[in-house]
mmCIF file of C-alpha atoms and ligand atoms in Angstrom:
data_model
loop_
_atom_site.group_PDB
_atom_site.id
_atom_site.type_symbol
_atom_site.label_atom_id
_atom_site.label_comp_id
_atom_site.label_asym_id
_atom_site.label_seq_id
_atom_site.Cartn_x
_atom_site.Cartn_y
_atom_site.Cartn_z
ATOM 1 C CA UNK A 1 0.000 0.000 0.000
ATOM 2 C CA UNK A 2 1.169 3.513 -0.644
ATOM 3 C CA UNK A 3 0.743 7.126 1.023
ATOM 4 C CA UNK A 4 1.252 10.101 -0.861
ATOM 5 C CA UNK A 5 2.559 12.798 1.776
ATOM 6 C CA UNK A 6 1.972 16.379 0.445
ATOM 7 C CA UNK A 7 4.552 19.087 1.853
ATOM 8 C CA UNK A 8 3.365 22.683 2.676
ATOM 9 C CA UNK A 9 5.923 25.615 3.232
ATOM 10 C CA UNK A 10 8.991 25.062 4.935
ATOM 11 C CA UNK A 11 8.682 21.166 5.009
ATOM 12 C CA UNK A 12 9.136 22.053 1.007
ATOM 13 C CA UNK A 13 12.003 23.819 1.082
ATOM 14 C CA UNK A 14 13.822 21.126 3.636
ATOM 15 C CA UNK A 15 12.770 17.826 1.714
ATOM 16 C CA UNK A 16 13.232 20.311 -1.831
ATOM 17 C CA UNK A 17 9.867 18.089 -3.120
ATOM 18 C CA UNK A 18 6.011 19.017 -2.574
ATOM 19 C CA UNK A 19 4.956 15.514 -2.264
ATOM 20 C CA UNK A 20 6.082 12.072 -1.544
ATOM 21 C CA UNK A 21 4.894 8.452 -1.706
ATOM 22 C CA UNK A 22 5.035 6.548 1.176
ATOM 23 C CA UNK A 23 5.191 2.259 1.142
ATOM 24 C CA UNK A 24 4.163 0.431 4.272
ATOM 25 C CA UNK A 25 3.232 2.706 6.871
ATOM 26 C CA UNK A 26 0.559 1.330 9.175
ATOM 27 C CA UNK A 27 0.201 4.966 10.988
ATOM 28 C CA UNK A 28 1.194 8.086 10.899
ATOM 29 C CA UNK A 29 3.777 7.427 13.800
ATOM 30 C CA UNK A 30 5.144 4.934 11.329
ATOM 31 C CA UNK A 31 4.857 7.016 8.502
ATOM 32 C CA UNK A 32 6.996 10.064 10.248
ATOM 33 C CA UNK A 33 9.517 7.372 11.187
ATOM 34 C CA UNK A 34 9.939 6.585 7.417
ATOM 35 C CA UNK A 35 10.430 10.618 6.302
ATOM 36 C CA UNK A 36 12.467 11.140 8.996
ATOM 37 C CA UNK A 37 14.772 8.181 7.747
ATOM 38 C CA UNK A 38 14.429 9.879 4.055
ATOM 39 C CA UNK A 39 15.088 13.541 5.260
ATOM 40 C CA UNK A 40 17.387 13.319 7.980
ATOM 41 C CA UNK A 41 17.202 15.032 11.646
ATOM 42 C CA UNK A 42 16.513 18.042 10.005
ATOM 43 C CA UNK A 43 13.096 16.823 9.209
ATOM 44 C CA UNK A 44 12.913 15.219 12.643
ATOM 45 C CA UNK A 45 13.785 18.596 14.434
ATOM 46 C CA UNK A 46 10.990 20.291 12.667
ATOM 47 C CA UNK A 47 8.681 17.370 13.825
ATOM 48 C CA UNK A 48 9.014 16.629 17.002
ATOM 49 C CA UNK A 49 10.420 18.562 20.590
ATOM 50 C CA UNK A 50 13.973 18.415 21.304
ATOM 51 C CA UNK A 51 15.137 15.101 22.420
ATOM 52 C CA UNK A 52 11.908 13.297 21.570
ATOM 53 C CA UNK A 53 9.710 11.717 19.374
ATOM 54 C CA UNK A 54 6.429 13.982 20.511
ATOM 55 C CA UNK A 55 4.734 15.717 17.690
ATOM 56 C CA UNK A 56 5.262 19.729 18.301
ATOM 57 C CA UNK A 57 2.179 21.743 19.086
ATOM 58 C CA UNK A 58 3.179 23.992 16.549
ATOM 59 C CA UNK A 59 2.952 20.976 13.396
ATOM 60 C CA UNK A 60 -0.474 20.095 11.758
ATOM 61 C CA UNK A 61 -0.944 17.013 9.849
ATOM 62 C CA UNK A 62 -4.035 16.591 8.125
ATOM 63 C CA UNK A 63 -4.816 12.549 6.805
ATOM 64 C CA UNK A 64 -7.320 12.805 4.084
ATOM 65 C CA UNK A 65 -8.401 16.569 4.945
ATOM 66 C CA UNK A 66 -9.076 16.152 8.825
ATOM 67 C CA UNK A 67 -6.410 17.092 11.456
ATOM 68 C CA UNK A 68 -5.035 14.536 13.167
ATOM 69 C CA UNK A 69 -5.347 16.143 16.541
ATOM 70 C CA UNK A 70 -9.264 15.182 16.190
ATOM 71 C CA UNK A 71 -8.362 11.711 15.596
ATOM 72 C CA UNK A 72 -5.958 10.813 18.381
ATOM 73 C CA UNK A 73 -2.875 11.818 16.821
ATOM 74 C CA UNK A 74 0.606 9.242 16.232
ATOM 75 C CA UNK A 75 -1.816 5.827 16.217
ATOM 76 C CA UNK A 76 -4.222 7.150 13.881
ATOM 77 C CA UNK A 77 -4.176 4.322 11.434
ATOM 78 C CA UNK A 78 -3.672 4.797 7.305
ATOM 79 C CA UNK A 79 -4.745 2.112 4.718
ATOM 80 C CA UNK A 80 -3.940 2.160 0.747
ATOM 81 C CA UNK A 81 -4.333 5.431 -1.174
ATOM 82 C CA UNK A 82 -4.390 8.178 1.774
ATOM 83 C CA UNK A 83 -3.520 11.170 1.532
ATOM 84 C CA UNK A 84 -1.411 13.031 4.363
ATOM 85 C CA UNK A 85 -0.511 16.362 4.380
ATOM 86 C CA UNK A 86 1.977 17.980 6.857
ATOM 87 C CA UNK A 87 2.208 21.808 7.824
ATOM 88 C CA UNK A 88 5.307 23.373 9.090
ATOM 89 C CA UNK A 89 5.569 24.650 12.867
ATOM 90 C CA UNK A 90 4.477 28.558 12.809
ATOM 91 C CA UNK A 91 7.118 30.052 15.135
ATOM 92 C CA UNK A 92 10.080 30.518 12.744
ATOM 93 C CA UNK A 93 11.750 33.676 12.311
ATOM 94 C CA UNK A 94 11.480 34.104 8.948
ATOM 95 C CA UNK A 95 8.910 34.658 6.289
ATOM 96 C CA UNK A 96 9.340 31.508 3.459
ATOM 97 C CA UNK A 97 9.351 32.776 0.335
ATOM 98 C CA UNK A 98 5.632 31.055 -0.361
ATOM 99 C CA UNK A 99 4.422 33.534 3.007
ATOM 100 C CA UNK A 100 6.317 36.681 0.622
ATOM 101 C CA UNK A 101 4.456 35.462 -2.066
ATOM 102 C CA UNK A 102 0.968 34.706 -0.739
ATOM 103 C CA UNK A 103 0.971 37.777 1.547
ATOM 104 C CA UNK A 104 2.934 40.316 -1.689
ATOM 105 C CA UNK A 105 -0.671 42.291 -1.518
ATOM 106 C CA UNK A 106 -0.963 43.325 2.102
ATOM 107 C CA UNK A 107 2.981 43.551 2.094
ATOM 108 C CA UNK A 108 2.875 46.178 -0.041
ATOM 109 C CA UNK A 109 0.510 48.647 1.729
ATOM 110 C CA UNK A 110 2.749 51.279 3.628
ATOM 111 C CA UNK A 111 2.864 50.607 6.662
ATOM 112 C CA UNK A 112 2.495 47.269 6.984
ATOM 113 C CA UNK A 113 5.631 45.664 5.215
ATOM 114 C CA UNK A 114 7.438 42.474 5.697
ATOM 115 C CA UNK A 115 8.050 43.675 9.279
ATOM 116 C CA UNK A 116 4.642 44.042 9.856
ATOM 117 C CA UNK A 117 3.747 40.730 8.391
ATOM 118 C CA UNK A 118 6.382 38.649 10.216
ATOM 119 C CA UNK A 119 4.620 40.203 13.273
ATOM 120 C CA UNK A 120 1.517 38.758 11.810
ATOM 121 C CA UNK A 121 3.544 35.281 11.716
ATOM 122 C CA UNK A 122 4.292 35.736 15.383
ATOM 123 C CA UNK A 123 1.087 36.561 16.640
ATOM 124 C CA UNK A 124 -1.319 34.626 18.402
ATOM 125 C CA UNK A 125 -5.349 35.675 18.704
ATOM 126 C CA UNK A 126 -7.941 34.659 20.164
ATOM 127 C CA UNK A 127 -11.338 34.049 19.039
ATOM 128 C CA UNK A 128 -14.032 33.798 21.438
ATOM 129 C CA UNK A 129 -17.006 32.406 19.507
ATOM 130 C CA UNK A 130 -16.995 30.832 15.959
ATOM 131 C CA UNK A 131 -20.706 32.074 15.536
ATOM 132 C CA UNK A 132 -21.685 35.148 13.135
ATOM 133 C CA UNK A 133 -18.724 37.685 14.322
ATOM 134 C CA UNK A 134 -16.030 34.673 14.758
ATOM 135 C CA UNK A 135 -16.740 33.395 11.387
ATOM 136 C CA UNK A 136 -16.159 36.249 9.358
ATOM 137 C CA UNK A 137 -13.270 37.553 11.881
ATOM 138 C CA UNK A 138 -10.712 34.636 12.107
ATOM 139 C CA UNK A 139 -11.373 34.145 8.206
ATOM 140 C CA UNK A 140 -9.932 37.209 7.802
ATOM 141 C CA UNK A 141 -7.296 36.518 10.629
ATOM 142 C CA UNK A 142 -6.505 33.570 9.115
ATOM 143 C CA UNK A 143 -6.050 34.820 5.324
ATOM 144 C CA UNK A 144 -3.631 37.769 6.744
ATOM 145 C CA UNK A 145 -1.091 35.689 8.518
ATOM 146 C CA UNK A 146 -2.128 35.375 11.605
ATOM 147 C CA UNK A 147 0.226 32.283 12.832
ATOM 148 C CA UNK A 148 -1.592 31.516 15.495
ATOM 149 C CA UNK A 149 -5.530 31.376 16.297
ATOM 150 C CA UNK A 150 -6.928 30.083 19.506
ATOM 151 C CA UNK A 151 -10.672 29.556 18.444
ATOM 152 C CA UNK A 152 -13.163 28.215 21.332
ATOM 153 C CA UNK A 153 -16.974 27.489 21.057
ATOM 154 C CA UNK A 154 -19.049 24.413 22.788
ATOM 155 C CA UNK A 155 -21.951 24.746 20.738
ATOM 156 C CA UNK A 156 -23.520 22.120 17.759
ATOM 157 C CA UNK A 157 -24.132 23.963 14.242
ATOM 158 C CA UNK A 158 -27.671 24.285 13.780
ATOM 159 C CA UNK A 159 -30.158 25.300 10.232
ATOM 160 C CA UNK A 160 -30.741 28.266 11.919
ATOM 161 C CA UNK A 161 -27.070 29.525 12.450
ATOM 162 C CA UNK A 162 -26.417 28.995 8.334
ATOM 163 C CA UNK A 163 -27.905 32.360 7.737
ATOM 164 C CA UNK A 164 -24.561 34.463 9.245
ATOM 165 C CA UNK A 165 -22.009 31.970 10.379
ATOM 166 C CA UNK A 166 -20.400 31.500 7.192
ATOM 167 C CA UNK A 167 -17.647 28.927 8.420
ATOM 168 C CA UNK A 168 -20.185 26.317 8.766
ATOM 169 C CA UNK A 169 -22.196 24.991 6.032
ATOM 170 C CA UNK A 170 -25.027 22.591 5.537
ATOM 171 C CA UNK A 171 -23.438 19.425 5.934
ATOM 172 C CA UNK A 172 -22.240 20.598 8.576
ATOM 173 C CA UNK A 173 -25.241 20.358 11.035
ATOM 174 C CA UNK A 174 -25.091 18.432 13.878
ATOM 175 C CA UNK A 175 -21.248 18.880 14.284
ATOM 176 C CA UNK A 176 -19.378 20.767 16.499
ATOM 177 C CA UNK A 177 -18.361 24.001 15.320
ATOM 178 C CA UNK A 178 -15.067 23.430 16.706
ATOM 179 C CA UNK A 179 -14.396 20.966 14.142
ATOM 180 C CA UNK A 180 -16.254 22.686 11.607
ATOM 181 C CA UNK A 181 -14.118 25.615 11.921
ATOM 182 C CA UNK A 182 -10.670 24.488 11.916
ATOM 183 C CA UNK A 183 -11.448 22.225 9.094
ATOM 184 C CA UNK A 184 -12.858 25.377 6.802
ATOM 185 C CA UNK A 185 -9.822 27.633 8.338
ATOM 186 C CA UNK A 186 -6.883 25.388 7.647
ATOM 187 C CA UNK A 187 -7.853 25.024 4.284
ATOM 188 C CA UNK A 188 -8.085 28.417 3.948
ATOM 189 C CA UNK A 189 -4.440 29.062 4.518
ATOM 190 C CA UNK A 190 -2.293 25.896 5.887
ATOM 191 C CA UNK A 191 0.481 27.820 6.691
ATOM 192 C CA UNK A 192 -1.154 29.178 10.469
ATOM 193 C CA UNK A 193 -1.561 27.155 13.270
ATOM 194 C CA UNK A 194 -5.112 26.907 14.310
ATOM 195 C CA UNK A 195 -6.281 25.218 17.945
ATOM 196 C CA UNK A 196 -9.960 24.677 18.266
ATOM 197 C CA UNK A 197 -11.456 24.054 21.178
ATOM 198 C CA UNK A 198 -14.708 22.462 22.170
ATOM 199 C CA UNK A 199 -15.453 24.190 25.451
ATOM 200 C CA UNK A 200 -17.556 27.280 27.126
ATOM 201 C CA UNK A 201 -15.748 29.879 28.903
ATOM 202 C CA UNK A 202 -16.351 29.928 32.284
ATOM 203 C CA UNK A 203 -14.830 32.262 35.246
ATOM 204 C CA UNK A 204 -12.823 29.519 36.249
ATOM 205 C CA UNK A 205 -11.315 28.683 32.402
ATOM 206 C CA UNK A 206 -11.093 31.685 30.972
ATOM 207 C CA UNK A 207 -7.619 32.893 32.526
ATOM 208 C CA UNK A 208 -5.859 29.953 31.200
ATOM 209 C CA UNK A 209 -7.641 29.878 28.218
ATOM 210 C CA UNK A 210 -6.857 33.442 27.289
ATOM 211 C CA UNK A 211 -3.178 33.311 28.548
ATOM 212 C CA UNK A 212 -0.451 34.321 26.269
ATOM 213 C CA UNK A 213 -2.498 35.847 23.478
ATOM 214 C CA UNK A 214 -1.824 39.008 21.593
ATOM 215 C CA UNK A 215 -5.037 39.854 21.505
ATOM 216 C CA UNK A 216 -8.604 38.854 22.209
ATOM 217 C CA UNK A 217 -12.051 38.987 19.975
ATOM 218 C CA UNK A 218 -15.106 39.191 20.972
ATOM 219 C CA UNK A 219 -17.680 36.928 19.119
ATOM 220 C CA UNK A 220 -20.112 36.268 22.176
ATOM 221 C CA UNK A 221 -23.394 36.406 21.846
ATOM 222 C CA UNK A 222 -24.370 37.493 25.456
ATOM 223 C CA UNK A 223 -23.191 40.206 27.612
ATOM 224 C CA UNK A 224 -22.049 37.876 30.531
ATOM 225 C CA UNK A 225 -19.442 36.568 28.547
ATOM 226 C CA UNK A 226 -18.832 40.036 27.293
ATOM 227 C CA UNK A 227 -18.341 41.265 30.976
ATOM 228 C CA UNK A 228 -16.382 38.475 31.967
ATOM 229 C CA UNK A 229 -13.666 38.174 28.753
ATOM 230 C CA UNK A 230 -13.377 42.402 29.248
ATOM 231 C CA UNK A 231 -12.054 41.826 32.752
ATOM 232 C CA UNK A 232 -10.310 39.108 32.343
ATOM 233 C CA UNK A 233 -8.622 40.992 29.301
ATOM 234 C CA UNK A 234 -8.272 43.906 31.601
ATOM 235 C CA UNK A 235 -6.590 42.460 34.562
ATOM 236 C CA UNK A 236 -3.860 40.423 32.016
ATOM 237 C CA UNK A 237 -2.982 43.998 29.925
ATOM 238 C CA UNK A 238 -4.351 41.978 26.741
ATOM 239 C CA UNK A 239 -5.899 43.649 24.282
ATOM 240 C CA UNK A 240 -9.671 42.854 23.388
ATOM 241 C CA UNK A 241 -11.857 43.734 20.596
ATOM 242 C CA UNK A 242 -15.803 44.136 21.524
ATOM 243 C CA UNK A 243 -18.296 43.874 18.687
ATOM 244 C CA UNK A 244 -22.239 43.108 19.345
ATOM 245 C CA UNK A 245 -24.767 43.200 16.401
ATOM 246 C CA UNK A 246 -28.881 43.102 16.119
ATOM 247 C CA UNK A 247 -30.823 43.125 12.863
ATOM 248 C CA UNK A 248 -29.355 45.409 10.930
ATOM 249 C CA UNK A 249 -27.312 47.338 13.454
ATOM 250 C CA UNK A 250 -23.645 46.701 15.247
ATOM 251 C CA UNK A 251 -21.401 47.750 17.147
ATOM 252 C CA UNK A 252 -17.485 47.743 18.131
ATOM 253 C CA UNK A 253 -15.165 49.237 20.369
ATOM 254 C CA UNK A 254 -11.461 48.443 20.916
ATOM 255 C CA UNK A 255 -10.142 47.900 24.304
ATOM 256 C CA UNK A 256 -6.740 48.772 25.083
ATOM 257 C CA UNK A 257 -6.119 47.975 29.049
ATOM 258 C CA UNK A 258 -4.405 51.066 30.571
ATOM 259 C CA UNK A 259 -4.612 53.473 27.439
ATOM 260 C CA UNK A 260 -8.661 53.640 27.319
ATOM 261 C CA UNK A 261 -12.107 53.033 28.617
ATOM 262 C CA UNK A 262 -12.905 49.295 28.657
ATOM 263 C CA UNK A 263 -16.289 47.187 27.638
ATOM 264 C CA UNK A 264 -17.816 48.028 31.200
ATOM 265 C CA UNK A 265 -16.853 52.135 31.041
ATOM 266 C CA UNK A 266 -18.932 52.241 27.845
ATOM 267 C CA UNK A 267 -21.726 49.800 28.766
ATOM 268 C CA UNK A 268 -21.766 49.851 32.569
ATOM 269 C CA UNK A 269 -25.538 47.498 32.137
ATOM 270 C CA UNK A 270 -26.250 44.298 30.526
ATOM 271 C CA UNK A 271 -28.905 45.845 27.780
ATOM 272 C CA UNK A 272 -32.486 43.765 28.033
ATOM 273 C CA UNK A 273 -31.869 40.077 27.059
ATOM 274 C CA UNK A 274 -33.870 38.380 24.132
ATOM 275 C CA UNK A 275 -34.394 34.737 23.982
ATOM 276 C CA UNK A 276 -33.611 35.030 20.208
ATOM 277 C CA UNK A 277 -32.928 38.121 18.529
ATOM 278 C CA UNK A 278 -33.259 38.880 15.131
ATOM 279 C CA UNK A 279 -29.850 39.493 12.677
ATOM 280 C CA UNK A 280 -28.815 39.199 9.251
ATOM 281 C CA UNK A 281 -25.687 37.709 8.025
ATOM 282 C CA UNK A 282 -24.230 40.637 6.566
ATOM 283 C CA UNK A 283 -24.301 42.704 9.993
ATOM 284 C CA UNK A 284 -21.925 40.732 11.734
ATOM 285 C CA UNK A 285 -20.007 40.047 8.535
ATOM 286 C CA UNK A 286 -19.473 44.048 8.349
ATOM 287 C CA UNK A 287 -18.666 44.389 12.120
ATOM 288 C CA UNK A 288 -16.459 40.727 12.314
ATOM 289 C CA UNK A 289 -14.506 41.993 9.175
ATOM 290 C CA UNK A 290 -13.974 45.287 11.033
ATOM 291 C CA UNK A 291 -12.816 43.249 14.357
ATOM 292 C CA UNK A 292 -9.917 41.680 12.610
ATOM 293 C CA UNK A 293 -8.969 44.707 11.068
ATOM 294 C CA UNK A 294 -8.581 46.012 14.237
ATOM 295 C CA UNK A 295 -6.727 42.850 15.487
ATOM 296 C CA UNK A 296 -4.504 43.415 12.611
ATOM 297 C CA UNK A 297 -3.844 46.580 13.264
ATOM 298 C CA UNK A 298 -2.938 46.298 16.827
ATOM 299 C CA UNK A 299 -0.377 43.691 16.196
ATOM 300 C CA UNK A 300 1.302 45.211 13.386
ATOM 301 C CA UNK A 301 1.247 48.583 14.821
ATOM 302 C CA UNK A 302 -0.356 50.253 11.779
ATOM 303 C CA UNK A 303 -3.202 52.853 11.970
ATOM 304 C CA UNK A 304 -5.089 54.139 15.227
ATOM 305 C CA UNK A 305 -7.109 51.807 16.603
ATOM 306 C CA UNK A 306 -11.047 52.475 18.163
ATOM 307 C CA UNK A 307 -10.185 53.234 21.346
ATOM 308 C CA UNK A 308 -12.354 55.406 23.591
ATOM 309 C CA UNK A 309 -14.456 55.595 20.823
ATOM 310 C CA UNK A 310 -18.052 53.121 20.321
ATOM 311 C CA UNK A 311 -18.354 52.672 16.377
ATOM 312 C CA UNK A 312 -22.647 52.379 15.717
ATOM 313 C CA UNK A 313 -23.207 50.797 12.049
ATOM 314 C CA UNK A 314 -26.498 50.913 10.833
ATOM 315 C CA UNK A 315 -27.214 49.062 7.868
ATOM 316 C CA UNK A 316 -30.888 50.080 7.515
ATOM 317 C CA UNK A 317 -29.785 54.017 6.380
ATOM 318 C CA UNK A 318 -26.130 52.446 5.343
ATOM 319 C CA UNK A 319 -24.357 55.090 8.448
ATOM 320 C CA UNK A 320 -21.246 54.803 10.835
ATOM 321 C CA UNK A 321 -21.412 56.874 13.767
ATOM 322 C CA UNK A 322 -19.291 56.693 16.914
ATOM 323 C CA UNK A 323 -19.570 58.573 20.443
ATOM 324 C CA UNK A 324 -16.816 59.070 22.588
ATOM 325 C CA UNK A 325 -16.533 56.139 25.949
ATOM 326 C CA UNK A 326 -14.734 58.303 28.663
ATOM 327 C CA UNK A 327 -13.053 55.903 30.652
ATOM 328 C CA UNK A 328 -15.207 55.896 34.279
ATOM 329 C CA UNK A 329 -13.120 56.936 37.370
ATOM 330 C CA UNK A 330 -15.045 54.513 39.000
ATOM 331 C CA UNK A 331 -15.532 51.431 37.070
ATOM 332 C CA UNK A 332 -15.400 48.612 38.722
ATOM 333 C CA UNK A 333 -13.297 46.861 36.446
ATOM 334 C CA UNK A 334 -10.989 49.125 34.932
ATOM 335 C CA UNK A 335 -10.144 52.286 37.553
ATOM 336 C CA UNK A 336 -7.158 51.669 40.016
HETATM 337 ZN ZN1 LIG B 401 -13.866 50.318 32.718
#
């Protein structure tokens, strides 16, 4: 039986082929045993941590389109005809001259530049909801170079979600969006790391969840979770973008801890719940888009962001508005 291994990125450049077949391998475990022997330790150190044969965090390997991390990873079995496809670890210093070329359009907006991209490569966000404001934002995360996304939701996709979550699609009802997500995003662009993870945020999760990102999106749907990602944001100095939408109207606001108002300053009330409210898809696509613009932004430095300032779109009468958020002396989240 034969594998055919396809190569993405740097693993091209350090085996100098974009695909290989594979005789004999019973599992992937076996099947990374094999390259390494064909590719040296050079191979191996891109692989696995130092002084070990554990997979790194940072590689994705994909057997027949679904990432082995899903599947329980090294054992996951192969039979006759598979195909396995292996993604480089994220963390390098460099940009590979596929990233130069795949990126040459956003490269080559002042501004921005190969520095700004390589901070891109180095970042890691993190997207709190893959619903109708996470779909559209780590998309757009994910096609600029974002080498790392943390993306987190616990719910099913249902037929009613379909109408704005764009990263799910009809046969994909009844799975987790999770799954759904990474799937749609690695495909995307292979060259980013993506985690997904099946869980709700809870006070007790969140600090560990959030820990060591560059920045934080909000695509809750609920102000509780709101409230309790803009403190937790707050009280760890990482930046957090807020968006909200209804109908035809939404909202954003960036949060910079120590430089600006925060979530709580500008919306010191949980606004009047609704079991279901009403919104079309192209609300939170405007406002999600606008999120990881903003994420962008912050990491590379470029532009002003929205802080101290609430953004109102309206799609009804096609306006953006802002007011001014003073930050509140005595907010109970954000004063010192
Ligand atoms: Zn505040």
């Amino acid at each position: 039986m034969a594998i055919t291994v396809k190569f993405f990125a740097n693993f091209r450049e350090l085996t100098g082929r974009e695909q290989e077949r594979i005789e004999g391998a019973k599992n992937v475990a076996s099947l990374l045993d094999e390259l390494v022997r064909r590719f040296e330790e050079r191979l191996a150190e891109q692989l696995y941590s130092p002084g070990t044969r554990k997979l790194r965090g940072t590689v994705n390997i994909l057997v027949n389109g679904k990432p082995i991390r899903l599947l329980q990873e090294l054992n996951t079995p192969l039979k006759d005809e598979d195909v396995v496809a292996i993604f480089p670890p994220v963390a390098g210093g460099k940009l590979t001259s596929d990233e130069l070329k795949r990126y040459s359009r956003q490269i080559i907006i002042p501004g921005l530049g190969k520095r700004g991209q390589l901070k891109l490569k180095r970042a890691h966000v993190f997207v709190a909801g893959l619903g109708g404001l996470g779909s559209p934002s780590s998309i757009y995360l994910v096609v600029a170079g974002v080498g790392h996304l943390t993306i987190i939701d616990a719910q099913q996709v249902d037929l009613t979600n379909l109408n704005r979550q764009v990263l799910h699609w009809e046969l994909d009802v009844g799975r987790s969006k999770a799954e759904s997500a990474v799937k749609k995003l690695l495909a995307i662009n292979p060259n980013v790391k993506v985690d997904s993870q099946l869980k709700r945020i809870t006070p007790k999760n969140v600090n560990k969840l959030i820990k060591g990102a560059d920045v934080v999106v909000d695509g809750m749907d609920n102000y509780p979770m709101r409230y309790l990602l803009n403190e937790t944001c707050v009280h760890n100095h990482i930046p957090f973008v807020h968006g909200a939408v209804e109908g035809f109207v939404g909202q954003m606001m960036t949060i910079l801890p120590g430089e600006g108002p925060c979530l709580k300053c500008a919306i010191p009330k949980e606004p009047p719940k609704k079991p279901v409210f009403p919104v079309l898809g192209a609300t939170p696509g405007v406002i999600g888009c606008l999120q990881a613009m903003e994420a962008i932004k912050l990491i590379t430095g470029v532009g002003e962001p929205l802080v101290g300032r609430m953004l109102i779109f309206n799609g009804r009468n096609m306006t953006f508005n802002e007011f001014r958020v003073e930050q509140n002396p005595n907010c109970p989240v954000c004063s010192k």
